[in-house]
Amino acid sequence: MPSLTPLAQTAGPQLVPDAERALSPAMRRILALLQSRSPLSAKEISQHAFVAAKTLEGGGYLKKMKAMGLIRVEGWAKNHNGFTTPIYAAGAGPDCPRPKFQTRDRDSVGMARIVAALEGSANLGYRDIAELAGLSTNTIKNGGYMDVLMKQGRVHISAWRRNRKGGQTPLYSAGPGANAVKPPLLTRQEIMSRYRERQRVLSGRAISLEGQFKAMLCAR
């Protein structure tokens, strides 16, 4: 059973003769079911009261029984899209209002995969997380998952990695924790200095490879 909002305590239904005569056999089964076990979703009511789901919704059974004061919305089931499924119980009373879906309530299979990946390894960037979680890098980076998981305290930024252009990429680890402070951007002078150093190293490698090739030719 999905998570429910707190349940309200109300009295059981009191059927008057006219109301009792107004109930169809299917509605009687629904009421008997909810009096014996509740709260239940419409899908569960359909299964246990032997009423087709399309008939239950299309026939307006639940809506009519609510208007008669025989049943009420006792709570709401939560899934990754929000509180979308009403849960019914027998008895009169005000319907439980649908809770506001907040960041802490959000969840999905993809988010669970991300957390599982980070529980196995620390200090992972977007690409590493995507590979381990079986998701696309774009989903990890731009889907809003990481921001939500941080707000929920399920992951945190444990370090930063500087890319070739001097920008910073966050590295994540599982669990709550203070996010690592983002280092300042490189100055233009620092960027040019890094570029020259990289070119010097690459040039040295090229010369070294050329020397190895010449040595191989001489050996022949």
PDB file of N, CA, C and O in Angstrom, residues 128-165:
ATOM      1  N   ASP A 128      29.989   9.608 -14.895  1.00  0.00           N
ATOM      2  CA  ASP A 128      30.185   8.389 -14.114  1.00  0.00           C
ATOM      3  C   ASP A 128      28.865   7.899 -13.524  1.00  0.00           C
ATOM      4  O   ASP A 128      28.561   6.705 -13.538  1.00  0.00           O
ATOM      5  N   ILE A 129      28.081   8.838 -12.985  1.00  0.00           N
ATOM      6  CA  ILE A 129      26.790   8.474 -12.400  1.00  0.00           C
ATOM      7  C   ILE A 129      25.865   7.897 -13.465  1.00  0.00           C
ATOM      8  O   ILE A 129      25.192   6.882 -13.252  1.00  0.00           O
ATOM      9  N   ALA A 130      25.848   8.547 -14.650  1.00  0.00           N
ATOM     10  CA  ALA A 130      24.988   8.084 -15.735  1.00  0.00           C
ATOM     11  C   ALA A 130      25.338   6.665 -16.148  1.00  0.00           C
ATOM     12  O   ALA A 130      24.453   5.828 -16.368  1.00  0.00           O
ATOM     13  N   GLU A 131      26.618   6.374 -16.239  1.00  0.00           N
ATOM     14  CA  GLU A 131      27.056   5.036 -16.656  1.00  0.00           C
ATOM     15  C   GLU A 131      26.655   3.981 -15.628  1.00  0.00           C
ATOM     16  O   GLU A 131      26.146   2.905 -15.982  1.00  0.00           O
ATOM     17  N   LEU A 132      26.870   4.278 -14.353  1.00  0.00           N
ATOM     18  CA  LEU A 132      26.556   3.302 -13.311  1.00  0.00           C
ATOM     19  C   LEU A 132      25.046   3.148 -13.092  1.00  0.00           C
ATOM     20  O   LEU A 132      24.577   2.058 -12.766  1.00  0.00           O
ATOM     21  N   ALA A 133      24.304   4.238 -13.280  1.00  0.00           N
ATOM     22  CA  ALA A 133      22.857   4.199 -13.030  1.00  0.00           C
ATOM     23  C   ALA A 133      22.061   3.778 -14.262  1.00  0.00           C
ATOM     24  O   ALA A 133      20.850   3.548 -14.160  1.00  0.00           O
ATOM     25  N   GLY A 134      22.726   3.663 -15.401  1.00  0.00           N
ATOM     26  CA  GLY A 134      22.020   3.278 -16.615  1.00  0.00           C
ATOM     27  C   GLY A 134      21.104   4.365 -17.136  1.00  0.00           C
ATOM     28  O   GLY A 134      20.062   4.089 -17.722  1.00  0.00           O
ATOM     29  N   LEU A 135      21.493   5.631 -16.929  1.00  0.00           N
ATOM     30  CA  LEU A 135      20.716   6.773 -17.395  1.00  0.00           C
ATOM     31  C   LEU A 135      21.578   7.621 -18.330  1.00  0.00           C
ATOM     32  O   LEU A 135      22.794   7.442 -18.392  1.00  0.00           O
ATOM     33  N   SER A 136      20.952   8.532 -19.056  1.00  0.00           N
ATOM     34  CA  SER A 136      21.721   9.403 -19.936  1.00  0.00           C
ATOM     35  C   SER A 136      22.375  10.525 -19.124  1.00  0.00           C
ATOM     36  O   SER A 136      21.850  10.944 -18.089  1.00  0.00           O
ATOM     37  N   THR A 137      23.508  10.983 -19.615  1.00  0.00           N
ATOM     38  CA  THR A 137      24.201  12.087 -18.946  1.00  0.00           C
ATOM     39  C   THR A 137      23.317  13.336 -18.909  1.00  0.00           C
ATOM     40  O   THR A 137      23.301  14.071 -17.919  1.00  0.00           O
ATOM     41  N   ASN A 138      22.571  13.570 -19.976  1.00  0.00           N
ATOM     42  CA  ASN A 138      21.690  14.730 -20.031  1.00  0.00           C
ATOM     43  C   ASN A 138      20.604  14.658 -18.950  1.00  0.00           C
ATOM     44  O   ASN A 138      20.259  15.670 -18.333  1.00  0.00           O
ATOM     45  N   THR A 139      20.087  13.450 -18.715  1.00  0.00           N
ATOM     46  CA  THR A 139      19.077  13.274 -17.666  1.00  0.00           C
ATOM     47  C   THR A 139      19.656  13.584 -16.295  1.00  0.00           C
ATOM     48  O   THR A 139      19.016  14.252 -15.473  1.00  0.00           O
ATOM     49  N   ILE A 140      20.862  13.089 -16.041  1.00  0.00           N
ATOM     50  CA  ILE A 140      21.503  13.332 -14.750  1.00  0.00           C
ATOM     51  C   ILE A 140      21.771  14.821 -14.553  1.00  0.00           C
ATOM     52  O   ILE A 140      21.520  15.388 -13.493  1.00  0.00           O
ATOM     53  N   LYS A 141      22.254  15.470 -15.604  1.00  0.00           N
ATOM     54  CA  LYS A 141      22.698  16.857 -15.488  1.00  0.00           C
ATOM     55  C   LYS A 141      21.551  17.851 -15.513  1.00  0.00           C
ATOM     56  O   LYS A 141      21.553  18.842 -14.763  1.00  0.00           O
ATOM     57  N   ASN A 142      20.560  17.611 -16.379  1.00  0.00           N
ATOM     58  CA  ASN A 142      19.519  18.618 -16.607  1.00  0.00           C
ATOM     59  C   ASN A 142      18.124  18.199 -16.159  1.00  0.00           C
ATOM     60  O   ASN A 142      17.178  18.975 -16.298  1.00  0.00           O
ATOM     61  N   GLY A 143      17.964  16.984 -15.622  1.00  0.00           N
ATOM     62  CA  GLY A 143      16.643  16.505 -15.222  1.00  0.00           C
ATOM     63  C   GLY A 143      16.189  16.997 -13.861  1.00  0.00           C
ATOM     64  O   GLY A 143      15.056  16.726 -13.454  1.00  0.00           O
ATOM     65  N   GLY A 144      17.073  17.701 -13.154  1.00  0.00           N
ATOM     66  CA  GLY A 144      16.717  18.209 -11.829  1.00  0.00           C
ATOM     67  C   GLY A 144      16.834  17.177 -10.727  1.00  0.00           C
ATOM     68  O   GLY A 144      16.524  17.460  -9.565  1.00  0.00           O
ATOM     69  N   TYR A 145      17.280  15.966 -11.068  1.00  0.00           N
ATOM     70  CA  TYR A 145      17.370  14.897 -10.071  1.00  0.00           C
ATOM     71  C   TYR A 145      18.335  15.248  -8.941  1.00  0.00           C
ATOM     72  O   TYR A 145      18.032  15.049  -7.766  1.00  0.00           O
ATOM     73  N   MET A 146      19.515  15.759  -9.316  1.00  0.00           N
ATOM     74  CA  MET A 146      20.546  15.980  -8.312  1.00  0.00           C
ATOM     75  C   MET A 146      20.122  17.060  -7.319  1.00  0.00           C
ATOM     76  O   MET A 146      20.375  16.940  -6.108  1.00  0.00           O
ATOM     77  N   ASP A 147      19.469  18.115  -7.805  1.00  0.00           N
ATOM     78  CA  ASP A 147      19.001  19.172  -6.898  1.00  0.00           C
ATOM     79  C   ASP A 147      17.982  18.626  -5.904  1.00  0.00           C
ATOM     80  O   ASP A 147      18.029  18.943  -4.710  1.00  0.00           O
ATOM     81  N   VAL A 148      17.051  17.803  -6.401  1.00  0.00           N
ATOM     82  CA  VAL A 148      16.027  17.219  -5.523  1.00  0.00           C
ATOM     83  C   VAL A 148      16.662  16.290  -4.507  1.00  0.00           C
ATOM     84  O   VAL A 148      16.343  16.326  -3.312  1.00  0.00           O
ATOM     85  N   LEU A 149      17.584  15.449  -4.952  1.00  0.00           N
ATOM     86  CA  LEU A 149      18.237  14.502  -4.043  1.00  0.00           C
ATOM     87  C   LEU A 149      19.044  15.227  -2.975  1.00  0.00           C
ATOM     88  O   LEU A 149      19.118  14.771  -1.827  1.00  0.00           O
ATOM     89  N   MET A 150      19.646  16.356  -3.332  1.00  0.00           N
ATOM     90  CA  MET A 150      20.386  17.131  -2.327  1.00  0.00           C
ATOM     91  C   MET A 150      19.429  17.738  -1.305  1.00  0.00           C
ATOM     92  O   MET A 150      19.712  17.743  -0.110  1.00  0.00           O
ATOM     93  N   LYS A 151      18.282  18.249  -1.772  1.00  0.00           N
ATOM     94  CA  LYS A 151      17.309  18.813  -0.850  1.00  0.00           C
ATOM     95  C   LYS A 151      16.731  17.754   0.081  1.00  0.00           C
ATOM     96  O   LYS A 151      16.370  18.038   1.221  1.00  0.00           O
ATOM     97  N   GLN A 152      16.658  16.529  -0.411  1.00  0.00           N
ATOM     98  CA  GLN A 152      16.168  15.423   0.406  1.00  0.00           C
ATOM     99  C   GLN A 152      17.246  14.864   1.333  1.00  0.00           C
ATOM    100  O   GLN A 152      16.961  14.009   2.174  1.00  0.00           O
ATOM    101  N   GLY A 153      18.485  15.320   1.171  1.00  0.00           N
ATOM    102  CA  GLY A 153      19.576  14.834   2.010  1.00  0.00           C
ATOM    103  C   GLY A 153      20.063  13.456   1.623  1.00  0.00           C
ATOM    104  O   GLY A 153      20.714  12.775   2.421  1.00  0.00           O
ATOM    105  N   ARG A 154      19.795  13.032   0.386  1.00  0.00           N
ATOM    106  CA  ARG A 154      20.206  11.699  -0.050  1.00  0.00           C
ATOM    107  C   ARG A 154      21.570  11.703  -0.739  1.00  0.00           C
ATOM    108  O   ARG A 154      22.225  10.674  -0.835  1.00  0.00           O
ATOM    109  N   VAL A 155      21.998  12.869  -1.237  1.00  0.00           N
ATOM    110  CA  VAL A 155      23.323  13.011  -1.822  1.00  0.00           C
ATOM    111  C   VAL A 155      23.835  14.408  -1.478  1.00  0.00           C
ATOM    112  O   VAL A 155      23.071  15.265  -1.014  1.00  0.00           O
ATOM    113  N   HIS A 156      25.108  14.639  -1.697  1.00  0.00           N
ATOM    114  CA  HIS A 156      25.681  15.970  -1.500  1.00  0.00           C
ATOM    115  C   HIS A 156      26.883  16.143  -2.422  1.00  0.00           C
ATOM    116  O   HIS A 156      27.434  15.155  -2.926  1.00  0.00           O
ATOM    117  N   ILE A 157      27.276  17.387  -2.655  1.00  0.00           N
ATOM    118  CA  ILE A 157      28.470  17.675  -3.457  1.00  0.00           C
ATOM    119  C   ILE A 157      29.683  17.528  -2.555  1.00  0.00           C
ATOM    120  O   ILE A 157      29.862  18.286  -1.603  1.00  0.00           O
ATOM    121  N   SER A 158      30.489  16.541  -2.860  1.00  0.00           N
ATOM    122  CA  SER A 158      31.640  16.246  -1.996  1.00  0.00           C
ATOM    123  C   SER A 158      32.933  16.880  -2.498  1.00  0.00           C
ATOM    124  O   SER A 158      33.903  16.980  -1.751  1.00  0.00           O
ATOM    125  N   ALA A 159      32.968  17.286  -3.767  1.00  0.00           N
ATOM    126  CA  ALA A 159      34.186  17.902  -4.319  1.00  0.00           C
ATOM    127  C   ALA A 159      33.831  18.566  -5.645  1.00  0.00           C
ATOM    128  O   ALA A 159      32.705  18.448  -6.145  1.00  0.00           O
ATOM    129  N   TRP A 160      34.822  19.281  -6.210  1.00  0.00           N
ATOM    130  CA  TRP A 160      34.659  19.918  -7.514  1.00  0.00           C
ATOM    131  C   TRP A 160      35.846  19.546  -8.395  1.00  0.00           C
ATOM    132  O   TRP A 160      36.971  19.398  -7.895  1.00  0.00           O
ATOM    133  N   ARG A 161      35.588  19.389  -9.678  1.00  0.00           N
ATOM    134  CA  ARG A 161      36.658  19.056 -10.621  1.00  0.00           C
ATOM    135  C   ARG A 161      36.689  20.124 -11.714  1.00  0.00           C
ATOM    136  O   ARG A 161      35.655  20.436 -12.311  1.00  0.00           O
ATOM    137  N   ARG A 162      37.865  20.652 -11.964  1.00  0.00           N
ATOM    138  CA  ARG A 162      38.006  21.704 -12.969  1.00  0.00           C
ATOM    139  C   ARG A 162      38.171  21.074 -14.353  1.00  0.00           C
ATOM    140  O   ARG A 162      38.951  20.138 -14.524  1.00  0.00           O
ATOM    141  N   ASN A 163      37.402  21.573 -15.337  1.00  0.00           N
ATOM    142  CA  ASN A 163      37.518  21.044 -16.687  1.00  0.00           C
ATOM    143  C   ASN A 163      38.593  21.799 -17.469  1.00  0.00           C
ATOM    144  O   ASN A 163      39.237  22.706 -16.942  1.00  0.00           O
ATOM    145  N   ARG A 164      38.758  21.439 -18.725  1.00  0.00           N
ATOM    146  CA  ARG A 164      39.852  22.006 -19.531  1.00  0.00           C
ATOM    147  C   ARG A 164      39.719  23.506 -19.720  1.00  0.00           C
ATOM    148  O   ARG A 164      40.704  24.220 -19.848  1.00  0.00           O
ATOM    149  N   LYS A 165      38.483  23.991 -19.779  1.00  0.00           N
ATOM    150  CA  LYS A 165      38.262  25.423 -20.015  1.00  0.00           C
ATOM    151  C   LYS A 165      38.269  26.240 -18.723  1.00  0.00           C
ATOM    152  O   LYS A 165      38.006  27.434 -18.751  1.00  0.00           O
TER     153      LYS A 165
END
